[in-house]
Tab-separated table of C-alpha atoms and ligand atoms in Angstrom:
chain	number	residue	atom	x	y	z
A	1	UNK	CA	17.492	76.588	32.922
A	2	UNK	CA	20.419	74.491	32.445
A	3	UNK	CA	20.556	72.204	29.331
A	4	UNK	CA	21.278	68.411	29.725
A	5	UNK	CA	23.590	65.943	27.975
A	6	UNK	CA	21.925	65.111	24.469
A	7	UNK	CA	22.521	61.936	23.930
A	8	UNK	CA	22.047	59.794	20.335
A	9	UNK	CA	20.484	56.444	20.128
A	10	UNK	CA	22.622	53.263	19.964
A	11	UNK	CA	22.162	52.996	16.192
A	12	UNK	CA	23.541	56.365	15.826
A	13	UNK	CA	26.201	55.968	18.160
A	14	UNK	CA	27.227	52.874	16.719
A	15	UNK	CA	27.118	53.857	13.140
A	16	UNK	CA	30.603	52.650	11.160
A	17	UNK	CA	33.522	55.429	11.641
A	18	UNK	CA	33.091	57.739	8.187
A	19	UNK	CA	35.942	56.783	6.403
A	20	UNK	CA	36.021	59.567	4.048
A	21	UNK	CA	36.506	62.306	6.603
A	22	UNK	CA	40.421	63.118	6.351
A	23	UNK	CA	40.011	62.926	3.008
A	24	UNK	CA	37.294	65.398	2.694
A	25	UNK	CA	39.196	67.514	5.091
A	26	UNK	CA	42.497	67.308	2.633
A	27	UNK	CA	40.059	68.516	0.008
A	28	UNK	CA	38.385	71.469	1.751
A	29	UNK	CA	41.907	72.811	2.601
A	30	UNK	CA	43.157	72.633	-1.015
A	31	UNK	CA	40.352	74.438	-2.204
A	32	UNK	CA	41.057	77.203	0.444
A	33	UNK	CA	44.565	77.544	-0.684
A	34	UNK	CA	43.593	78.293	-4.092
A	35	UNK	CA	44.299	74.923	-5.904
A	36	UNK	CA	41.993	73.701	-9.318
A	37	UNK	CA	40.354	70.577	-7.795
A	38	UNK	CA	39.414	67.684	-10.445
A	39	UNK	CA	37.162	66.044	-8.754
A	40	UNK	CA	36.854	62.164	-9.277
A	41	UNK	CA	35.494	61.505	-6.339
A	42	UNK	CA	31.559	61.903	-6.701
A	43	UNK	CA	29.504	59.104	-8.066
A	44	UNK	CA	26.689	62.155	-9.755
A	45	UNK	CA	25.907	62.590	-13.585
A	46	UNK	CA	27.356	66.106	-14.378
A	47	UNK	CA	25.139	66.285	-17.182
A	48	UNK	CA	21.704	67.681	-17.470
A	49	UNK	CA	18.684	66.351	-17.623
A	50	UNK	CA	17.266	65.756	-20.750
A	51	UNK	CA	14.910	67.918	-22.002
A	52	UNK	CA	11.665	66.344	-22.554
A	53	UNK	CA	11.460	65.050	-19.019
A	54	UNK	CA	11.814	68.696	-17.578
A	55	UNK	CA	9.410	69.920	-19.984
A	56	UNK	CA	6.861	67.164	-18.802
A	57	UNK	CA	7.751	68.182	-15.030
A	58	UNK	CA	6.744	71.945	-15.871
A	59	UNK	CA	3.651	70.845	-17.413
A	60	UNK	CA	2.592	68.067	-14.464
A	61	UNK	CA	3.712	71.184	-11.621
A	62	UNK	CA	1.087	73.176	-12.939
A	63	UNK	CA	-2.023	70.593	-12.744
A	64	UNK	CA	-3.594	70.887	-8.996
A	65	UNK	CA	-4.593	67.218	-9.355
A	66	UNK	CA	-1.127	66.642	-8.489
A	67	UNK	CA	-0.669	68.700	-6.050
A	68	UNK	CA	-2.053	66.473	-3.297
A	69	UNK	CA	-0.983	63.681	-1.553
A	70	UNK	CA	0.039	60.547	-4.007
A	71	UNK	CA	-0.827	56.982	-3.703
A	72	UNK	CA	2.565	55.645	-1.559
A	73	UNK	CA	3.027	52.675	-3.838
A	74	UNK	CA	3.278	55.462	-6.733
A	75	UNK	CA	0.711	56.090	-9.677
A	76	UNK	CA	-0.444	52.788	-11.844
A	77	UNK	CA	0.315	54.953	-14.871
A	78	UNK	CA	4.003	55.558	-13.638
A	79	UNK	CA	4.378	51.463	-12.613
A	80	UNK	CA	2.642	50.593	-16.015
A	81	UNK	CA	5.445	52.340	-18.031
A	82	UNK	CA	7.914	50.329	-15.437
A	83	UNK	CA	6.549	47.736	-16.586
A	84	UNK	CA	6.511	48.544	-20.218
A	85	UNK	CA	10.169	49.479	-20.099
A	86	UNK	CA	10.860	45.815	-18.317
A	87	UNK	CA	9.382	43.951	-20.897
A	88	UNK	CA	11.306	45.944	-23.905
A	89	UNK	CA	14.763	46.338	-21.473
A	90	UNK	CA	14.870	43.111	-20.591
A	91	UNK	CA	11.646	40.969	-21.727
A	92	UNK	CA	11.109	40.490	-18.753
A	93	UNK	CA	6.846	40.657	-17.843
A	94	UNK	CA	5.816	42.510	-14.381
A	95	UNK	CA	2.136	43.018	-13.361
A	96	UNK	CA	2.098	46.967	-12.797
A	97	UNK	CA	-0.318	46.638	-9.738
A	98	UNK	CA	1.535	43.816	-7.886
A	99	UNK	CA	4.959	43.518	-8.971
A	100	UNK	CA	5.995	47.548	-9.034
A	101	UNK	CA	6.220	49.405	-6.360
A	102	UNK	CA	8.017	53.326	-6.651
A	103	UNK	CA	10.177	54.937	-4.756
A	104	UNK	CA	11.365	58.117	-3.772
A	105	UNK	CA	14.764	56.562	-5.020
A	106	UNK	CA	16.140	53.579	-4.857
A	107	UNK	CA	18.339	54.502	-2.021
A	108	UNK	CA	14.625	54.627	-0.006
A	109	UNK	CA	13.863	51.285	-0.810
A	110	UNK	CA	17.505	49.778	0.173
A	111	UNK	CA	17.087	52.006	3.436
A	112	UNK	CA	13.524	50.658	4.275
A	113	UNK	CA	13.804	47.195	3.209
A	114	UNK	CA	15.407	45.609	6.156
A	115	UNK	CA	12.451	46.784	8.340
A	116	UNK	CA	10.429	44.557	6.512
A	117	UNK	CA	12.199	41.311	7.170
A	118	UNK	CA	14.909	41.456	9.731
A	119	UNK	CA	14.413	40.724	13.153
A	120	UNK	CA	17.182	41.559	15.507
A	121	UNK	CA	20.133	38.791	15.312
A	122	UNK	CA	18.656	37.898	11.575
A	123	UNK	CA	21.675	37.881	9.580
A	124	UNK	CA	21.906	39.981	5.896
A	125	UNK	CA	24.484	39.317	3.599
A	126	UNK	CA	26.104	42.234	1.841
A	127	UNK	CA	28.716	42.696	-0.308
A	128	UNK	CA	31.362	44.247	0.480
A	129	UNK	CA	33.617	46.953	-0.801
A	130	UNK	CA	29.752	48.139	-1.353
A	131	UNK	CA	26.970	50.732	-1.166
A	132	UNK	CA	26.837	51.783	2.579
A	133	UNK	CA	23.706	51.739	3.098
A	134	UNK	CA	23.207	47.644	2.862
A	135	UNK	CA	25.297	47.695	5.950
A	136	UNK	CA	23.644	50.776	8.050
A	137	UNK	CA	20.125	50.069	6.960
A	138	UNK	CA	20.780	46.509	7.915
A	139	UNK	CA	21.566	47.546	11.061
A	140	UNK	CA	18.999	50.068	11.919
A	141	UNK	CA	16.612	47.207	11.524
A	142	UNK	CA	18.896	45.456	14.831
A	143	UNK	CA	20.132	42.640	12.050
A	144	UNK	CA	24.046	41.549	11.638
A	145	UNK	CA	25.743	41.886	8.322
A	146	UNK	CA	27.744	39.131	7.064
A	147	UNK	CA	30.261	40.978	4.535
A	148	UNK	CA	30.633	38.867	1.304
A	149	UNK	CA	34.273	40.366	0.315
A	150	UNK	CA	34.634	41.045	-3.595
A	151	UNK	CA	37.400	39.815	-4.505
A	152	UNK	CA	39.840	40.202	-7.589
A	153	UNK	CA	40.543	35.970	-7.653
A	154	UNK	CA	37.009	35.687	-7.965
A	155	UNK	CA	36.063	38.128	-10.691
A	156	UNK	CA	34.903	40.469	-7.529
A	157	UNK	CA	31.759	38.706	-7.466
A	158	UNK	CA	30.651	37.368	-4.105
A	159	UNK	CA	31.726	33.822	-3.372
A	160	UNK	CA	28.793	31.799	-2.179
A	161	UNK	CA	30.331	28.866	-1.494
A	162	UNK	CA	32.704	30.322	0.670
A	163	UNK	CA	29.501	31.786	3.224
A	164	UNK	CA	30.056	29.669	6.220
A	165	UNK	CA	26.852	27.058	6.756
A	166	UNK	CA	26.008	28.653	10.060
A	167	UNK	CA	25.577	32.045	8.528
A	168	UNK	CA	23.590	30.705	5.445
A	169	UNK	CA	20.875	29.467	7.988
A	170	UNK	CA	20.714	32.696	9.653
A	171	UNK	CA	20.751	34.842	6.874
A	172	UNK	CA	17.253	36.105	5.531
A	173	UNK	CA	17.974	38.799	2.798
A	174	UNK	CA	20.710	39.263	0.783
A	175	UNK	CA	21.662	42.131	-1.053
A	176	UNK	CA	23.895	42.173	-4.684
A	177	UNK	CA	24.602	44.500	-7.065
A	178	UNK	CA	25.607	44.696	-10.455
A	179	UNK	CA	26.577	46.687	-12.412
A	180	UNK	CA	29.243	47.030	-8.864
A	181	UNK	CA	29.907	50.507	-6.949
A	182	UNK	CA	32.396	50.382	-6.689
A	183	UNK	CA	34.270	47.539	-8.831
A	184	UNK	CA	32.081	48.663	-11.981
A	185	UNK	CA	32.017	44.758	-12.321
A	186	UNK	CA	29.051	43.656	-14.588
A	187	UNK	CA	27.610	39.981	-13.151
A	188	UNK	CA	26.490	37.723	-15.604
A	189	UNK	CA	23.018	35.648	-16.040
A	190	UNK	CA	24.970	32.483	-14.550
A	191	UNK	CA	25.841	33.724	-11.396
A	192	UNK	CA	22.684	35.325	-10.568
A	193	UNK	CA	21.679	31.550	-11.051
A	194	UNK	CA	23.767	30.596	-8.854
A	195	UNK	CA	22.515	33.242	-6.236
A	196	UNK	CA	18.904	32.161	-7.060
A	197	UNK	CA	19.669	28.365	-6.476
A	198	UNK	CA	21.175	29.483	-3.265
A	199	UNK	CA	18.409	31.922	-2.349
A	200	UNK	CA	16.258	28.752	-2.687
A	201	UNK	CA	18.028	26.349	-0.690
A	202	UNK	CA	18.610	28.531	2.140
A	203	UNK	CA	15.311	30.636	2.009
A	204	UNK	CA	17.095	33.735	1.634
A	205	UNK	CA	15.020	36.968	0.046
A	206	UNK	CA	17.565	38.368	-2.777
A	207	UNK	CA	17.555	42.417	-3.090
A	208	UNK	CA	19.409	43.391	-6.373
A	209	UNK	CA	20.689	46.554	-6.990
A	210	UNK	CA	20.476	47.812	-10.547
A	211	UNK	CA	20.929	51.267	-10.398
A	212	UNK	CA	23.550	51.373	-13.094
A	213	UNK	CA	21.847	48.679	-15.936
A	214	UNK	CA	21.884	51.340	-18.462
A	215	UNK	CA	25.025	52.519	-17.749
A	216	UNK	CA	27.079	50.186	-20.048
A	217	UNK	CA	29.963	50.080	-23.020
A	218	UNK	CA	30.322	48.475	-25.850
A	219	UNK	CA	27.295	47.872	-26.206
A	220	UNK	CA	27.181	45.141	-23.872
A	221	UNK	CA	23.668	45.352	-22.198
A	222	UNK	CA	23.907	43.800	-18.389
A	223	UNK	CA	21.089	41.424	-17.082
A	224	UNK	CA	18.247	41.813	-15.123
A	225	UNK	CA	18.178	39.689	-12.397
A	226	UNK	CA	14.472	38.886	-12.848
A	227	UNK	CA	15.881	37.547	-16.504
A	228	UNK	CA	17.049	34.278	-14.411
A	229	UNK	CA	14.874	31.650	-13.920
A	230	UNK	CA	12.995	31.527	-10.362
A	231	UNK	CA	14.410	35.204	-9.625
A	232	UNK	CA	11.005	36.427	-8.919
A	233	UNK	CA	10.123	34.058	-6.557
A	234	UNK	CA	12.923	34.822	-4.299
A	235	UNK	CA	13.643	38.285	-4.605
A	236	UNK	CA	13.364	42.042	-5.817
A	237	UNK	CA	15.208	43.798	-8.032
A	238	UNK	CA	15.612	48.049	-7.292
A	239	UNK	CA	15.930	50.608	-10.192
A	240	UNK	CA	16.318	54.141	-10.084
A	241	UNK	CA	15.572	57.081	-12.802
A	242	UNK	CA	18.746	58.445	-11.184
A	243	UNK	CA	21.969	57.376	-13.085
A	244	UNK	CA	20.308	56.684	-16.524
A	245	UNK	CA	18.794	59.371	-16.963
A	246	UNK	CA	21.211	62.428	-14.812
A	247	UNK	CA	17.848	62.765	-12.337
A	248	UNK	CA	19.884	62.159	-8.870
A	249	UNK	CA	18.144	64.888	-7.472
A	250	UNK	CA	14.787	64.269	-8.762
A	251	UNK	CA	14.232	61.427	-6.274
A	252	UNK	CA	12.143	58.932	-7.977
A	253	UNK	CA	13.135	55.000	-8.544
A	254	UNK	CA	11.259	51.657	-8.436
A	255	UNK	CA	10.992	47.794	-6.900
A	256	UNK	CA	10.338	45.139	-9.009
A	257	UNK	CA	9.395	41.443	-8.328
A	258	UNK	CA	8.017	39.072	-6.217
A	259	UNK	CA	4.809	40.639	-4.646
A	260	UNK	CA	4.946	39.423	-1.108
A	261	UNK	CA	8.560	41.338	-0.789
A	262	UNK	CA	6.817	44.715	-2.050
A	263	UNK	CA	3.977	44.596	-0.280
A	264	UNK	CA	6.284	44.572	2.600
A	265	UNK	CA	8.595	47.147	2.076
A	266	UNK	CA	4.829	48.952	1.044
A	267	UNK	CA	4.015	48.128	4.636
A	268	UNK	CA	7.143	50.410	5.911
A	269	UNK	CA	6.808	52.887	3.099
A	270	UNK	CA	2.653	53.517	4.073
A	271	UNK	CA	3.887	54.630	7.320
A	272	UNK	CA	6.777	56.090	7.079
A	273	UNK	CA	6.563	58.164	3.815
A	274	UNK	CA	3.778	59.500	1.634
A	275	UNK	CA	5.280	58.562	-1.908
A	276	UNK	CA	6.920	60.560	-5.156
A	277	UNK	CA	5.412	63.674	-6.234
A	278	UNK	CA	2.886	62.932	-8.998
A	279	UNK	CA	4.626	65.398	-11.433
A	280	UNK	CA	7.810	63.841	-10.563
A	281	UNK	CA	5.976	60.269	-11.225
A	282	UNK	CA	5.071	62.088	-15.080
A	283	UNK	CA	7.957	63.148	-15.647
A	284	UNK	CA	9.644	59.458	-14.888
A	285	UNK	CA	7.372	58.831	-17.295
A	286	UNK	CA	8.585	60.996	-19.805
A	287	UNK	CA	11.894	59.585	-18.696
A	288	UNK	CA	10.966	55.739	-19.189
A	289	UNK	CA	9.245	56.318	-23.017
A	290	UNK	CA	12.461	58.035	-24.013
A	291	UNK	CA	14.059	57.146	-27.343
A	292	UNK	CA	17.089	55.382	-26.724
A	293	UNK	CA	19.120	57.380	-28.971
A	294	UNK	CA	18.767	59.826	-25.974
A	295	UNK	CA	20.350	56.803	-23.488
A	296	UNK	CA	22.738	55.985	-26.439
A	297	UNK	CA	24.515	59.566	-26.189
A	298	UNK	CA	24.496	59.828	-22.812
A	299	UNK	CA	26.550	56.123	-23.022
A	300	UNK	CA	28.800	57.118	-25.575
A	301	UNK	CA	29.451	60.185	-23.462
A	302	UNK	CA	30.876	58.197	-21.002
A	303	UNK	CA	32.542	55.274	-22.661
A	304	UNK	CA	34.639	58.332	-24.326
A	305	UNK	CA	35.875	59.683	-21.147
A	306	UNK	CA	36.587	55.775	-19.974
A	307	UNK	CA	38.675	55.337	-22.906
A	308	UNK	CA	40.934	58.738	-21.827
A	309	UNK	CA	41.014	57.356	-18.167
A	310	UNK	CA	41.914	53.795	-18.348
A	311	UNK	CA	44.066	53.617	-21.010
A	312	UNK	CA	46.006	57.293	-19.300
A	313	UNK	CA	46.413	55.469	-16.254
A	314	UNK	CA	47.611	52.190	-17.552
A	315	UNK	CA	50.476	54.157	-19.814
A	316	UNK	CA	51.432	55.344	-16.463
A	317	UNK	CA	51.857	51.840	-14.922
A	318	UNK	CA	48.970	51.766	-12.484
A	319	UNK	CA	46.995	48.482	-12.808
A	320	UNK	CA	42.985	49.323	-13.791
A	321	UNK	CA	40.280	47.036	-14.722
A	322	UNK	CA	38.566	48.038	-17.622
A	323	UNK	CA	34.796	48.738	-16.848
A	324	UNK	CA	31.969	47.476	-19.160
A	325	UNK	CA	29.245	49.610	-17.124
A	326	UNK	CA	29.043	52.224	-14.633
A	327	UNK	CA	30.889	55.045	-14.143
A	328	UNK	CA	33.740	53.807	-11.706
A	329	UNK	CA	37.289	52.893	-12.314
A	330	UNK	CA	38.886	50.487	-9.591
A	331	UNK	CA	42.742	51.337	-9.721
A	332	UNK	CA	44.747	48.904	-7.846
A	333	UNK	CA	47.006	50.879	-5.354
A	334	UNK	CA	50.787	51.227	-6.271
A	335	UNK	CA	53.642	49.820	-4.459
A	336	UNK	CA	54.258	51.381	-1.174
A	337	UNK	CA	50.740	52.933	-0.445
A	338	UNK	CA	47.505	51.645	1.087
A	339	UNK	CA	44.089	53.053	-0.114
A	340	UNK	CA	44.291	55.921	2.468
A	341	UNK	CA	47.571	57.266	1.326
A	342	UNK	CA	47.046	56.610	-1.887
A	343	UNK	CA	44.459	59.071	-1.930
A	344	UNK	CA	46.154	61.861	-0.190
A	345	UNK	CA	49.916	61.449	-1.985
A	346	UNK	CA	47.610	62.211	-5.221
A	347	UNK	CA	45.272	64.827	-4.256
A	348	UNK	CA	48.135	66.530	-1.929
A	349	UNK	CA	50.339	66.851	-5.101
A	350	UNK	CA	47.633	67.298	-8.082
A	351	UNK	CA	44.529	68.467	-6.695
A	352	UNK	CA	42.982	65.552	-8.473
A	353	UNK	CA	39.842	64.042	-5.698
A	354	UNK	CA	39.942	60.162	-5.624
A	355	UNK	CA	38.513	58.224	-3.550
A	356	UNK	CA	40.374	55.080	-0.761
A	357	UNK	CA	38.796	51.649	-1.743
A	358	UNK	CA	38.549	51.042	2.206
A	359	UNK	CA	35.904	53.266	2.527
A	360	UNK	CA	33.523	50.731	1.291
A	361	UNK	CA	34.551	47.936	3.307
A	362	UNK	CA	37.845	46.083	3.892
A	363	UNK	CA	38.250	44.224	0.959
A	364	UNK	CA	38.854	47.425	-0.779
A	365	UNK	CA	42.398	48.378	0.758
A	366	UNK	CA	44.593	48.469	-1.352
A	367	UNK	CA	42.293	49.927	-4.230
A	368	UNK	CA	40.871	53.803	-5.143
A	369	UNK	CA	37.947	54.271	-6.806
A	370	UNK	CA	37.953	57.450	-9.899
A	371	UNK	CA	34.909	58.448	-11.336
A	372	UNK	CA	33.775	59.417	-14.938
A	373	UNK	CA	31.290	62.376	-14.057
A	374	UNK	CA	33.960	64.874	-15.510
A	375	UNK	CA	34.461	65.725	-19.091
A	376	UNK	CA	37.056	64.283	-20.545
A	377	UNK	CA	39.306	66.990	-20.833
A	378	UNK	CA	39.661	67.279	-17.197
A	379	UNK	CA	39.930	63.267	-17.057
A	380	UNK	CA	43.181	63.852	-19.845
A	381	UNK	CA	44.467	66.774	-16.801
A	382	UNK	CA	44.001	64.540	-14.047
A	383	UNK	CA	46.061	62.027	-15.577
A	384	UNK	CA	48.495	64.757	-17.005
A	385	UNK	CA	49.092	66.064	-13.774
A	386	UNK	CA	49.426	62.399	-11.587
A	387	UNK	CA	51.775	60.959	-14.503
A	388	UNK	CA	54.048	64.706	-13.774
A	389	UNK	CA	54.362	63.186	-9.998
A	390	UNK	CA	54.700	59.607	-10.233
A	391	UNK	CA	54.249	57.520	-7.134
B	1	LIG	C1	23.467	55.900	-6.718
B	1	LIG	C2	23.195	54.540	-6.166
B	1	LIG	C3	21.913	54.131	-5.748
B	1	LIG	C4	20.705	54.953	-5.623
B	1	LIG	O1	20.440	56.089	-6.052
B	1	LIG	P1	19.014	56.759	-5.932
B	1	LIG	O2	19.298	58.117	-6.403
B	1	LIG	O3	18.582	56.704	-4.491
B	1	LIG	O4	18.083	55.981	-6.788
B	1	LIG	C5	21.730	52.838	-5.354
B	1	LIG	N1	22.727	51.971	-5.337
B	1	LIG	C6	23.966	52.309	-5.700
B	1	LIG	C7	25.015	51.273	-5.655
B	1	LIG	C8	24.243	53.600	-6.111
B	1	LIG	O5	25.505	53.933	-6.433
């Protein structure tokens, strides 16, 4: 029998060109000639996780009352210590049964949440350089996104005032994130005032991203968005084990906030999924009652290899804003070279893996983005090596 033409669905056909393809290409032919990548391209903890939470995933594997299928809204034991950690994190009080909701990663709850509240022609504002799945889950669920550009005249924050009147009306959800990928920009408790007052006056549900909250120098400990007044009666605020505590593969993360939002994206999530492993759910446990001298080392670790990174690329002229959180650097592109080239010019003559602002939007030409998930020795290389070519 002959075969016929397979064809994809609009929302796969339609999905946004993958901007990191050449780029990928340029790497996978360096490595085949031989030359010692440094790759500061990946946004993953290279560190292990710690200990104590493996230990309590070997114990939880072996108990057969885990073994079948969880509760999709995640144990109340898990969401209790969510809600423990909230109130020492940030003092801010959740109701475990009604204001938590877990996830099989944050990135699950960002994916699903559009299918909750967007109707086709509903509007979403994202930000934009940004995560790319605002965008793409935004428009699975048929809705428009209306990119808020991050820009360096306004502290790379979204500028609210600037979202046209029309849009405002049409927009129902609205998603921000701070600590930024990829700015590393750290928003503070007055703007996401501003975003609630907003939120309110245009009924628009607020999704914040806090994947990297723990992820901070200097000890300089960013905000909750549910620490603003009013936050939790317009919007949610996702978290994920993930980045704080090296668990990327472990797949477990959390929703907190106003109940009506959760017990929507609960509505997607009860048919579409069948929650987090209950081991996996004890040993985010584990993760959550932590000591944070374990958190502190795992900061220190990487406010270290900042301070090799930033301060190497500045002595070689390139202009760098210093991060207080996350583990991105946003280099400003030299003279003569867009994000693209940029990119290739330094991995084509050092080996060293970057990756072209563009990628996450427009707004972003005209900036790379370097990563600290490298020790720092390999950091002090990568800038050895670019400062021996020059631009
Ligand atoms: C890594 C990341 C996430 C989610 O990670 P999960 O592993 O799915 O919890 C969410 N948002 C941003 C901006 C990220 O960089």
């Amino acid at each position: 029998m002959a075969g016929f033409p397979i064809e994809y669905a609009r929302r796969i056909k339609t999905l946004p060109p993958y901007l990191f393809a050449a780029i990928d290409e340029m790497k996978q032919k360096a490595i085949a000639r031989g030359v010692d990548i440094i790759n500061l391209g990946i946004g993953d903890p290279d560190l292990p996780t710690p200990t104590p939470i493996i230990e309590r995933l070997r114990e939880a594997a072996g108990n057969p009352k885990h073994h079948q299928y969880p509760s999709y809204e995640g144990m109340l034991s898990f969401r209790s210590a969510v809600a423990d950690w909230y109130k020492r994190r940030f003092a801010v009080s959740l109701d475990p049964a009604s204001e938590v909701l877990t996830l099989i990663g944050s990135k699950e709850g960002i994916g699903h949440i559009p299918l909750a509240f967007i109707d086709p022609g509903d509007v979403v504002l994202v930000p934009s350089p940004g995560y790319p799945v605002y965008p793409v889950a935004t428009a699975f669920a048929g809705g428009e996104s209306y990119f808020m550009p991050l820009l360096k005249q306004n502290g790379f924050l979204p500028d609210l005032q600037a979202i046209p009147k029309d849009i405002a009306k049409r927009a129902k959800l609205m998603f921000i994130n701070s600590p930024n990928n990829p700015t590393s920009v750290v928003a503070s408790k007055e703007f996401f005032q501003r975003v609630v007052n907003f939120a309110h006056e245009h009924r628009i549900i607020v999704c914040h991203d806090a994947a990297y909250s723990e992820i901070y120098f200097d000890g300089q400990r960013p905000a909750s968005f549910l620490e603003v007044d009013g936050a939790k009666d317009v919007g949610i605020e996702f978290h994920s084990l993930s980045k704080t505590y090296n668990m990327t593969g472990w797949r477990i993360g959390f929703a907190v906030g106003h109940k009506t939002v959760l017990s929507g994206l609960g509505k997607v999530k009860s048919n579409l999924d069948s929650g987090v492993f209950q081991a996996i759910q004890e040993a985010g446990m584990a993760a959550l009652h932590l000591d944070d001298q374990v958190t502190d080392g795992l900061r220190k670790i990487y406010q270290e290899r900042r301070d090799v990174l930033v301060p190497g690329l500045r002595k070689l002229g390139l202009e760098v804003e210093m991060p207080r959180a996350a583990f991105y650097v946003w280099v400003t592109t030299p003279k003569g070279y867009t994000s693209a080239s940029c990119t290739a010019h330094i991995l084509d003559q050092t080996g060293v893996v970057t990756t072209p602002g563009n990628g996450f939007g427009q707004p972003g030409e005209g900036y790379i983005r370097m990563t600290v998930t490298t020790s720092k020795e390999r950091l002090a290389e990568a800038v050895e090596r670019i400062g021996k070519v020059g631009f």
